[in-house]
Each structure stands twice: as C-alpha cells, then as structure tokens.
C-alpha cells in the first residue's frame, strides 16, 4: 500500500538520485541548435589563449551539439599557455562530492586533427588542488575520427566541492562530447546515488510511481518526458529541458533506469504516461493514435520478449528478463482538459487489448468512472493545510466499497504549516495515512510528494528528503513514513478509541508477520492534533485503544 512517488523536480534526479557528476555532459542544454548553452561549463584561460564554442559536429544523431575548443597558446611557442594549461571545467551540480580512495569512471568522446595532450582531472573548486588526473595523448591521426575514451580516476583526497577539468598546453582544435564522471560505487551498481537510494529502500516502498508530476507532462509537449528518447545508450539520448521545473536534464535517469530502480527497491513500477497533454497544449482525440501506439511500445520495452522490437532494446541495455510493469497511469492530473476523457479511452482500449492484466489508472475522480469509462484505479492528489489534512482521516470512510480503488499518489501538507518540513505537518499526514490504512479496502496505494529536494535548487516546499552533493536528511514526514512501512500486506484490526474531551485522535492497529522470526507483531499507531500529555503534577488523560486482538502473540 505505501510506496514512493518520484518526480524530476528540485534536481531530484539530475544532480540527485542519479549519480552522474557532470551537469550538461553533452553541451546540449541550449537545445539542438548552436550556439548552445554550455552552462555550467566554464572556460579556463582568456581570449588570447582559448576560444570555446559549440557546433553541430557530434557523432550522435539525436544530440548533434559538440564543444569546440580552439587552443591558441602553446607551451613551446611565444604565446605560452598559463601554468596548468587552458580548457574547460564543470562544477557538476553545485560541486562534485569526490571521496578519498573511491574510483570514478570517466567517459568522453574526442575528435581532433592535431596532436593532443589533454589532462582530465578532478580538482578543488578553484582548480588548484588535484585529487586525481589522467592525460590523454595522441598524434594528429589518433583522434581524426570521433573516439570514445574511458578510464578510471581514483581520488587521493576528500573534497565535497570538486570540479572536473579538461586542460591542455598544446595549441590546436579539440572537439569534445558526452563527458561523464560516474562513481563506481552506486546502489546495486545501477547508477543511483547510494545514500539517497538507501533512504528510499529503508521505507520498504511497495511501488515506485514515476517520472512525475508536471515533469511527465511538461508545460509544452516538446518538453514532456518522452520515454523512447530516454532509452538506449546514454550518449545517444538527446536530453530535454524540464520546463515544468526550469532546468535541463541529460536523461541519464530514463525510462529503463526508473524500471531498474523499482526492481532494485522491490517496488512495483507505476508509469505515468504522457497522454497527449502538457499544461499548455493538448493533442486532440482525433490525432492521438500515434501516441497511444508509442505508449504500447513503451510497455513492450518493459515487458516484451527479446525478439520484439522494443523488448530487444531493453535486452541490449542489459536486462534480458522483462520488468514487472503492472500499473500505468494515463496522465497526471489532467482530467479537466478538453480531450482527456476521449484520449483516456483510446489509451485504455489499446493497452487492455495488448496487455489485459495491466492496471490502468485514471486521473479523473471516482464519480466519472463507469462501465463505459472504465478504470482499475483512480488517482487522488491532496495538497492542503495541516488541519484540513488531519480532518481528511475520514475522507474515504463513506466511499462505496465497490471497485475501482484509489491511488493517493500525491499528498502533502503545504503552506505555512509545512514550511520546509515540520512536525505538525508530519502528524497531520500521519492522521491522513491512518485514515487510508483503515480504508485500505478502497485505497490501494499512497505516496507523498515531492520526495526529494536538492537544497541548492528548491522549487517546491516541503519535500521529504533534503540533500546536497554529499549530505542528506529526512524531514519529519519522511521519518513518519517509517511507522507505516510494515503496513503493506499486514492484517488490519477494527479499532475503537475511548477518550474523554478529545475528538481529534485517530488510530489503527495492524498485525504482521516478521519475515525473519515469523512472529506476529501488533502495532498501534495513534495521532492526535493536540498534545495528550499534561503538565507536571496534572493527571494524565487515559486513552484506550481497542482492537479485536485476534491472532496476536503475547510478545506483542
Ligand atoms: O508534487 C509537485 C506537483 O504537484 C506535481 O508535479 C503535480 O502533479 C502536482 O500539482
């Protein structure tokens, strides 16, 4: 029942969960035209020694932009290069966290018709201290064609604010593209930052809904998350501008990686597909067919056999077995849009025809769902104040007990009560979740939103997990979720509360079997919006929470 909702917001993925250290590794952040935006790359040297620009000479068809460095100085000539050479550097996402003794895989593409001596180094933020370095050398012929170069760098020091430098003291022209630095030590070896992944794994999430949110939709269709642009070799992915949250993403964290993350966390993937709607544009039902086909192809990518066109792409990426994709959400929260319902029906029919077992989630509310407009689940988003969230503990008490069930895939206390994450917000959300747990016959899944924020780029408050390049912490609502991590699959016991003078207390009781010791545990959770404890010397309130007590061992 309890899972996580991941959205590429606040640099949650690029510069966050995805461990790639180089930002804008393909120099593509300005789009496919030149001059492109090479930010945050910066130049080492002045105009008398180096000219840096972009052109469209890359060897990659879908991301044509490459960096061109024309080095004018040369240590052997009168225009000598400054000590340390000239070139470019990338500070990553607000500084790279480089750790002593750890190994980093560097990968880049290079082309030059000149003799090359290019030093690739991890340095302190001012470039003065070298943590690790490797020099690429070659004759005029060595790199006449685009060449991929890969090597490892082992750091001799710790530095949480490092940068990657590419420098030379040799004149000539060098083109560079797809420059990547990845730590070797990632969660399950699949490219996810370890500390942040463990924060997720410790919640025992039952599902992972991705990739957003507004990120999935985009403000404009051209900037939406189009799954097929995010699969295949990472160097060939075009990347895209996340216009919903205002930053570029290289799409290292693509459709395949989301499915992989779900598998690594033991969670069911829930894929939010773009159903032809962005916040400002819509594809009409008359013209939706190709997009419907694209989504069915996406399911084939996840589940298809090695001989299917898209299944074979997944296999080539190193995952021969199908991913267990059982849930697809048609859109995010676009029920209000003109073509949503018409488009939804097209997606529903095509997906069910090809994959009858897939659970389809509608963005419309329960009242709109009928035999002529079917859905397996309907999505609910709740953003509100703490008092209102607390009162929503009874939100599903009177919901008809017949299908479809709800997925409450985005909920959060927001506004002044929540700030950047407060205890009162967490308590109110706990009361809400207790209500969901008590109604788990009509609510199948729940996840808070947003999950992550890189503290250097807060686009939304509050968020459950805060991090920078090297640190992280959970907000109260993150730690509150730990009270629910044994609930999924547990037995719920009817609970009544007897308490005088308080009506603002909610509780639930579950028993579950511990996989290790096989004993049955009882957990009673209760959340009050007022403090139940008294001042010293006062008589404490007595609270009785009763459950049916069945099947509970004495140790509980
Ligand atoms: O969680 C932040 C945003 O809130 C999501 O992108 C959107 O679905 C919702 O409006």
XYZ file of C-alpha atoms and ligand atoms in Angstrom:
566
model
C 0.000 0.000 0.000
C 2.699 2.529 0.880
C 5.116 3.491 -1.847
C 7.018 6.406 -3.273
C 6.357 8.942 -5.958
C 9.472 10.182 -7.710
C 9.368 13.338 -9.750
C 12.227 15.133 -11.504
C 11.686 18.330 -9.513
C 14.196 20.234 -7.338
C 17.019 18.364 -9.154
C 15.760 15.194 -7.506
C 17.238 13.016 -10.236
C 19.723 15.073 -12.285
C 22.164 16.188 -9.592
C 20.425 13.965 -7.064
C 19.439 10.319 -7.096
C 21.184 9.767 -10.443
C 24.871 9.672 -9.541
C 26.259 11.321 -12.713
C 28.566 14.113 -11.558
C 28.806 16.137 -14.780
C 25.993 18.546 -15.489
C 25.164 19.117 -19.176
C 27.568 16.398 -20.246
C 26.581 16.660 -23.921
C 26.702 20.505 -24.122
C 23.113 20.237 -25.252
C 21.352 22.357 -22.620
C 20.572 25.062 -25.148
C 18.794 22.587 -27.413
C 19.985 21.116 -30.701
C 20.877 24.436 -32.317
C 24.064 26.388 -31.898
C 25.288 28.355 -30.145
C 24.100 26.034 -27.412
C 24.071 26.675 -23.699
C 27.106 25.057 -22.135
C 26.220 26.126 -18.585
C 27.577 25.184 -16.036
C 30.779 24.511 -18.029
C 33.216 27.400 -17.708
C 36.420 28.337 -19.510
C 39.925 28.216 -18.077
C 42.027 30.823 -19.872
C 41.307 34.090 -21.655
C 40.592 35.049 -25.260
C 44.280 35.277 -26.095
C 44.753 31.628 -25.184
C 41.499 29.786 -25.938
C 38.226 30.173 -27.847
C 35.399 27.896 -26.750
C 32.130 27.419 -28.604
C 29.666 24.830 -29.817
C 28.927 23.418 -33.246
C 26.827 20.606 -34.649
C 29.609 18.181 -35.499
C 28.886 15.500 -32.895
C 28.876 11.863 -33.948
C 25.481 11.483 -32.272
C 22.486 11.964 -34.486
C 19.966 12.809 -31.792
C 22.254 15.179 -29.890
C 24.321 16.912 -32.561
C 25.989 19.609 -30.450
C 29.672 19.241 -29.551
C 32.093 21.506 -27.715
C 34.844 23.075 -29.802
C 37.985 24.295 -28.055
C 40.463 26.217 -30.142
C 43.647 26.480 -28.149
C 45.780 29.420 -29.283
C 48.592 29.156 -26.783
C 51.299 26.528 -26.772
C 53.999 25.971 -24.214
C 56.541 25.507 -26.962
C 55.787 28.805 -28.706
C 55.912 32.500 -27.876
C 52.269 32.552 -26.829
C 52.901 30.215 -23.915
C 49.908 28.758 -22.091
C 49.424 29.778 -18.457
C 50.692 27.241 -15.957
C 48.152 24.437 -15.583
C 47.033 24.975 -19.168
C 43.748 26.193 -20.623
C 40.479 24.389 -21.217
C 37.098 23.964 -19.568
C 35.741 22.814 -16.240
C 32.452 21.520 -14.951
C 31.474 22.091 -11.302
C 28.787 19.448 -11.520
C 25.607 20.140 -9.630
C 26.788 22.724 -7.110
C 30.088 20.935 -6.566
C 31.087 17.308 -7.050
C 31.494 15.132 -3.984
C 34.784 13.306 -4.534
C 35.843 10.825 -1.871
C 39.331 9.650 -0.996
C 40.067 6.126 -2.226
C 36.894 5.964 -4.345
C 37.039 5.223 -8.039
C 35.271 7.276 -10.712
C 34.609 6.161 -14.245
C 35.341 8.889 -16.767
C 33.980 8.617 -20.256
C 34.266 11.142 -23.065
C 34.241 11.467 -26.835
C 37.065 13.356 -28.524
C 37.997 14.448 -32.041
C 40.992 16.418 -33.267
C 43.223 16.661 -36.310
C 46.047 17.959 -34.148
C 48.395 16.207 -31.752
C 46.618 16.035 -28.420
C 47.724 16.189 -24.809
C 44.611 16.722 -22.695
C 44.654 16.344 -18.929
C 41.407 15.234 -17.316
C 41.455 15.940 -13.612
C 39.245 16.130 -10.563
C 40.278 19.205 -8.620
C 39.258 21.511 -5.793
C 36.716 24.200 -6.706
C 39.499 26.702 -7.535
C 41.360 24.148 -9.643
C 44.497 24.425 -7.528
C 44.435 21.063 -5.777
C 44.444 17.921 -7.916
C 42.560 14.940 -6.463
C 43.136 12.645 -9.464
C 44.310 13.093 -13.050
C 44.834 11.271 -16.337
C 46.372 12.616 -19.537
C 45.031 11.640 -22.949
C 47.703 11.860 -25.635
C 47.592 11.221 -29.341
C 49.181 12.078 -32.672
C 47.467 14.071 -35.416
C 45.899 10.837 -36.624
C 44.840 9.323 -33.297
C 41.574 11.187 -32.928
C 40.893 12.230 -36.504
C 37.558 10.456 -36.086
C 35.339 10.703 -33.010
C 36.793 8.334 -30.417
C 35.311 7.182 -27.140
C 37.787 7.172 -24.269
C 37.122 5.588 -20.896
C 39.322 5.351 -17.818
C 39.125 5.319 -14.038
C 40.268 8.028 -11.657
C 40.984 7.208 -8.027
C 40.864 10.158 -5.694
C 43.672 10.834 -3.242
C 41.577 13.211 -1.141
C 38.096 14.089 0.054
C 36.510 17.184 -1.385
C 32.758 17.850 -1.341
C 33.058 20.805 -3.709
C 35.207 19.488 -6.553
C 35.134 20.053 -10.285
C 36.161 18.230 -13.438
C 38.816 19.943 -15.562
C 39.923 19.263 -19.131
C 43.090 21.224 -19.792
C 45.909 21.383 -22.296
C 49.005 23.421 -23.047
C 49.143 22.404 -26.692
C 47.714 24.511 -29.493
C 45.146 23.070 -31.851
C 41.441 22.364 -32.064
C 39.746 19.715 -29.928
C 36.114 18.726 -30.047
C 34.549 17.070 -27.005
C 31.188 15.467 -26.410
C 29.333 13.358 -23.815
C 31.735 13.868 -20.957
C 30.681 11.790 -17.985
C 32.022 11.052 -14.494
C 30.229 8.360 -12.532
C 31.255 6.941 -9.154
C 31.750 3.177 -9.455
C 30.120 2.697 -6.089
C 26.401 3.146 -6.769
C 23.279 1.480 -5.364
C 23.275 -2.108 -6.662
C 25.767 -0.955 -9.285
C 22.998 0.636 -11.313
C 23.982 4.289 -11.199
C 21.913 5.531 -8.271
C 23.495 7.567 -5.504
C 23.873 5.164 -2.622
C 22.954 7.269 0.405
C 19.786 8.589 -1.224
C 18.766 5.163 -2.509
C 19.130 3.730 0.977
C 16.787 6.395 2.297
C 14.231 5.004 -0.164
C 14.991 1.332 0.466
C 14.585 1.856 4.217
C 10.971 2.824 3.639
C 10.326 -0.610 2.085
C 8.313 1.046 -0.703
C 5.759 -1.206 -2.320
C 5.613 0.810 -5.506
C 7.533 3.492 -7.349
C 5.456 5.947 -9.339
C 7.485 7.926 -11.912
C 8.590 10.176 -13.641
C 6.187 12.907 -12.333
C 4.023 15.000 -11.868
C 4.155 18.031 -14.041
C 7.542 16.765 -15.234
C 5.818 13.946 -17.101
C 3.550 16.436 -18.827
C 5.761 19.478 -19.357
C 4.474 22.988 -19.764
C 4.669 22.341 -23.507
C 4.539 18.998 -25.278
C 8.013 19.432 -26.754
C 9.413 19.439 -23.221
C 7.470 16.481 -21.836
C 9.098 13.222 -20.746
C 9.011 11.089 -23.906
C 10.139 7.664 -22.784
C 11.699 6.495 -26.068
C 14.066 9.494 -26.092
C 15.429 8.349 -22.743
C 16.397 4.745 -23.545
C 19.343 3.140 -25.309
C 22.995 4.127 -24.810
C 23.174 7.194 -22.588
C 25.444 9.050 -25.015
C 22.755 8.917 -27.674
C 19.965 10.357 -25.559
C 19.114 13.906 -26.571
C 18.175 15.074 -23.051
C 15.444 17.648 -22.596
C 14.512 20.861 -20.878
C 12.335 20.183 -17.844
C 10.202 23.266 -18.372
C 7.814 22.363 -15.554
C 10.618 22.958 -13.060
C 13.014 25.078 -15.088
C 16.166 23.051 -15.711
C 17.906 20.858 -18.226
C 18.178 17.097 -17.750
C 20.557 14.846 -19.689
C 18.100 11.938 -19.213
C 20.695 9.622 -17.718
C 17.802 8.725 -15.447
C 15.491 7.490 -18.166
C 12.635 5.024 -18.531
C 14.940 1.988 -18.213
C 16.617 3.366 -15.073
C 13.256 4.068 -13.413
C 12.188 0.475 -14.044
C 15.547 -0.719 -12.747
C 15.220 1.381 -9.603
C 11.767 -0.050 -8.914
C 13.163 -3.555 -9.305
C 16.133 -2.793 -7.053
C 13.819 -1.425 -4.367
C 11.462 -4.407 -4.640
C 8.705 -1.982 -5.651
C 6.072 -2.225 -8.395
C 6.708 0.352 -11.085
C 3.800 2.711 -11.758
C 4.441 4.520 -15.015
C 2.804 7.893 -15.570
C 2.483 8.210 -19.326
C 2.072 11.421 -21.197
C -1.402 11.081 -22.647
C -1.032 13.930 -25.104
C -1.425 16.690 -22.569
C 1.004 19.264 -21.289
C -0.055 22.125 -19.055
C -0.495 24.445 -22.063
C -1.082 22.169 -25.034
C -3.140 19.114 -25.894
C -3.282 16.525 -28.627
C -6.844 16.029 -29.805
C -8.508 12.622 -29.673
C -8.629 12.573 -33.481
C -4.836 12.673 -33.622
C -3.892 10.683 -30.529
C -3.375 7.287 -32.256
C 0.399 7.542 -32.750
C 0.918 8.475 -29.121
C -1.227 5.549 -27.999
C 0.985 3.302 -30.100
C 4.063 4.876 -28.537
C 2.820 4.044 -25.024
C 2.002 0.453 -26.008
C 5.566 0.294 -27.380
C 6.792 1.536 -24.011
C 5.067 -1.363 -22.298
C 6.674 -3.675 -24.841
C 10.044 -2.148 -23.966
C 9.412 -3.008 -20.295
C 7.777 -6.411 -20.744
C 8.362 -7.658 -24.256
C 10.435 -10.682 -25.197
C 13.909 -10.434 -26.748
C 12.519 -10.867 -30.237
C 10.070 -7.972 -30.014
C 11.285 -4.665 -31.494
C 11.252 -2.785 -28.187
C 11.922 -5.742 -25.873
C 15.152 -6.250 -27.767
C 16.232 -2.677 -26.948
C 15.782 -3.451 -23.241
C 17.741 -6.685 -23.638
C 20.557 -4.783 -25.368
C 20.618 -2.459 -22.360
C 21.403 -5.419 -20.122
C 18.044 -6.556 -18.777
C 17.061 -9.796 -20.526
C 14.170 -10.513 -18.169
C 11.043 -8.403 -18.528
C 10.371 -5.766 -15.893
C 7.249 -6.356 -13.832
C 5.255 -3.399 -15.060
C 1.648 -3.827 -13.870
C 0.435 -0.248 -13.418
C 0.112 2.527 -15.947
C -1.308 5.927 -15.101
C -2.903 7.745 -18.008
C -1.708 11.269 -17.414
C -1.007 13.050 -14.192
C -3.917 15.277 -13.183
C -5.368 16.481 -16.478
C -8.960 15.335 -16.115
C -10.083 18.941 -16.525
C -8.612 19.229 -20.023
C -10.742 19.169 -23.138
C -9.504 15.906 -24.667
C -8.547 13.995 -21.535
C -11.531 11.660 -21.407
C -11.577 10.930 -25.123
C -7.842 10.280 -25.148
C -8.059 8.194 -21.972
C -10.483 5.808 -23.644
C -8.129 5.293 -26.573
C -5.221 4.508 -24.244
C -7.385 2.238 -22.094
C -8.649 0.157 -25.039
C -5.259 -0.201 -26.727
C -3.379 -1.119 -23.546
C -6.024 -3.597 -22.367
C -6.117 -5.196 -25.819
C -2.366 -5.807 -25.762
C -1.856 -6.306 -22.002
C -5.183 -7.191 -20.318
C -3.556 -7.616 -16.891
C -2.197 -4.089 -16.689
C -3.962 -1.924 -14.113
C -4.932 1.373 -15.624
C -5.142 4.477 -13.501
C -7.434 7.334 -14.411
C -6.687 10.933 -13.481
C -10.405 11.616 -13.089
C -12.288 11.135 -9.864
C -14.328 8.098 -8.948
C -17.653 9.611 -9.982
C -16.579 9.713 -13.636
C -15.716 6.026 -13.808
C -18.370 3.698 -15.182
C -18.604 0.572 -17.347
C -18.456 2.827 -20.389
C -15.464 4.724 -18.981
C -13.614 2.001 -17.060
C -10.546 2.280 -14.835
C -8.841 -0.080 -12.400
C -7.788 2.731 -10.114
C -8.324 6.446 -9.876
C -5.667 8.927 -8.834
C -6.140 11.373 -5.958
C -3.837 14.315 -5.170
C -4.204 16.161 -1.859
C -2.227 19.315 -1.012
C -3.671 21.192 1.919
C -3.192 22.712 5.397
C -2.401 20.555 8.422
C -5.864 20.957 9.991
C -7.563 20.048 6.730
C -5.203 17.103 6.212
C -5.990 15.910 9.718
C -9.719 16.087 9.045
C -9.224 14.031 5.885
C -8.550 10.995 8.019
C -12.212 10.187 7.287
C -12.004 11.077 3.580
C -12.667 7.513 2.412
C -14.950 6.355 5.263
C -18.086 6.694 3.145
C -16.636 5.755 -0.217
C -18.646 2.960 -1.879
C -16.845 -0.308 -1.273
C -17.040 -1.426 -4.910
C -14.198 -1.016 -7.459
C -12.326 0.999 -8.555
C -9.894 1.685 -5.756
C -7.982 4.896 -5.177
C -4.290 5.554 -5.507
C -3.493 8.622 -3.421
C -0.276 9.212 -5.280
C 0.450 12.766 -4.175
C -0.352 14.132 -0.750
C 1.352 16.727 1.443
C 0.641 19.407 3.955
C 1.757 22.616 2.247
C 1.879 26.305 3.064
C 2.767 27.936 6.371
C 2.089 24.820 8.458
C 4.575 22.872 6.434
C 7.399 25.352 5.843
C 10.323 23.271 4.674
C 9.055 20.263 6.659
C 7.553 20.462 10.150
C 6.444 18.055 12.843
C 2.858 19.309 12.791
C 2.675 18.633 9.044
C 4.022 15.123 9.584
C 1.463 14.464 12.334
C -1.394 15.639 10.163
C -0.163 13.463 7.291
C 0.069 10.531 9.701
C -3.568 11.020 10.683
C -4.455 11.080 6.986
C -2.478 7.886 6.342
C -4.143 6.152 9.300
C -7.427 7.002 7.578
C -6.126 5.469 4.344
C -4.928 2.400 6.191
C -8.337 1.973 7.836
C -9.906 2.251 4.389
C -7.450 0.031 2.596
C -10.338 -1.926 1.110
C -10.932 1.105 -1.142
C -7.478 2.709 -1.173
C -4.783 0.591 -2.759
C -1.736 2.858 -2.737
C -0.412 6.035 -1.169
C 2.715 8.157 -1.633
C 3.746 11.634 -0.557
C 5.051 14.362 -2.872
C 7.566 15.660 -3.602
C 10.113 13.149 -2.411
C 13.450 14.925 -2.857
C 14.909 18.400 -2.891
C 18.462 19.387 -3.703
C 18.942 22.210 -1.223
C 20.625 24.288 -3.947
C 17.507 24.318 -6.090
C 14.315 24.429 -4.039
C 11.435 24.655 -6.472
C 8.838 23.289 -4.069
C 8.347 23.118 -0.301
C 8.131 20.916 1.648
C 9.918 17.783 0.449
C 10.521 14.550 2.318
C 14.285 14.206 1.797
C 16.747 17.103 1.587
C 20.240 16.708 0.158
C 23.218 18.418 -1.386
C 26.209 16.874 -3.164
C 27.305 14.945 -0.080
C 24.757 15.206 2.743
C 21.119 14.335 3.257
C 18.435 14.267 5.917
C 14.829 13.184 6.207
C 12.163 15.707 7.202
C 9.626 14.739 9.895
C 7.222 13.434 7.246
C 9.945 11.113 5.922
C 10.557 9.597 9.355
C 6.810 9.413 9.998
C 6.537 7.087 6.991
C 8.613 4.520 8.864
C 5.576 3.924 11.101
C 3.764 2.651 8.026
C 6.412 0.517 6.410
C 5.103 -2.705 7.914
C 1.521 -1.937 6.959
C 1.627 -3.155 3.390
C 0.225 -6.675 3.396
C -0.461 -6.612 7.148
C -3.798 -7.501 8.743
C -5.838 -4.534 9.859
C -7.825 -4.837 13.109
C -11.006 -2.869 13.711
C -10.146 -0.205 16.247
C -12.209 1.977 18.527
C -10.904 4.760 20.702
C -12.337 5.775 24.064
C -11.127 9.103 25.239
C -12.846 11.932 27.010
C -12.714 15.544 25.844
C -10.807 14.823 22.662
C -12.259 14.080 19.311
C -9.033 14.635 17.451
C -7.345 11.327 17.895
C -7.123 8.675 15.227
C -5.677 5.208 15.488
C -5.213 1.987 13.609
C -3.908 -1.414 14.600
C -2.209 -3.987 12.435
C -0.592 -7.335 12.876
C 2.041 -8.593 10.527
C 4.458 -11.410 10.297
C 8.088 -10.589 10.592
C 9.789 -12.363 7.712
C 12.805 -13.210 9.889
C 11.395 -14.531 13.178
C 7.906 -15.412 11.865
C 6.288 -13.916 14.941
C 3.207 -11.778 14.699
C 3.553 -8.194 15.828
C 0.909 -5.722 16.868
C 1.430 -2.071 16.164
C -0.973 0.590 17.276
C -0.490 3.964 15.724
C -2.293 6.964 17.046
C -2.025 10.600 16.146
C -3.639 13.493 17.931
C -3.662 17.064 16.782
C -3.466 18.229 20.386
C -0.928 17.238 22.968
C -2.248 14.468 25.174
C 0.299 14.891 27.890
C -0.270 17.189 30.847
C 1.977 19.493 32.755
C 3.876 18.121 35.746
C 1.524 17.341 38.595
C -1.529 17.111 36.343
C -3.394 13.884 35.941
C -2.791 12.416 32.515
C -5.653 11.541 30.221
C -6.328 7.912 29.891
C -6.566 6.696 26.331
C -7.924 3.281 25.467
C -7.417 1.930 22.035
C -9.117 -1.394 21.493
C -8.622 -3.794 18.694
C -10.222 -7.177 18.168
C -6.982 -8.675 19.442
C -7.192 -11.717 17.241
C -4.103 -13.676 16.434
C -1.759 -11.511 18.498
C 1.011 -13.235 20.375
C 1.806 -12.307 23.908
C 5.155 -10.864 22.981
C 3.293 -8.102 21.230
O 4.409 17.492 -6.456
C 4.521 18.693 -7.142
C 3.458 18.880 -8.209
O 2.184 18.916 -7.621
C 3.353 17.763 -9.222
O 4.241 17.943 -10.253
C 1.950 17.872 -9.703
O 1.437 16.635 -10.102
C 1.211 18.446 -8.529
O 0.439 19.538 -8.902
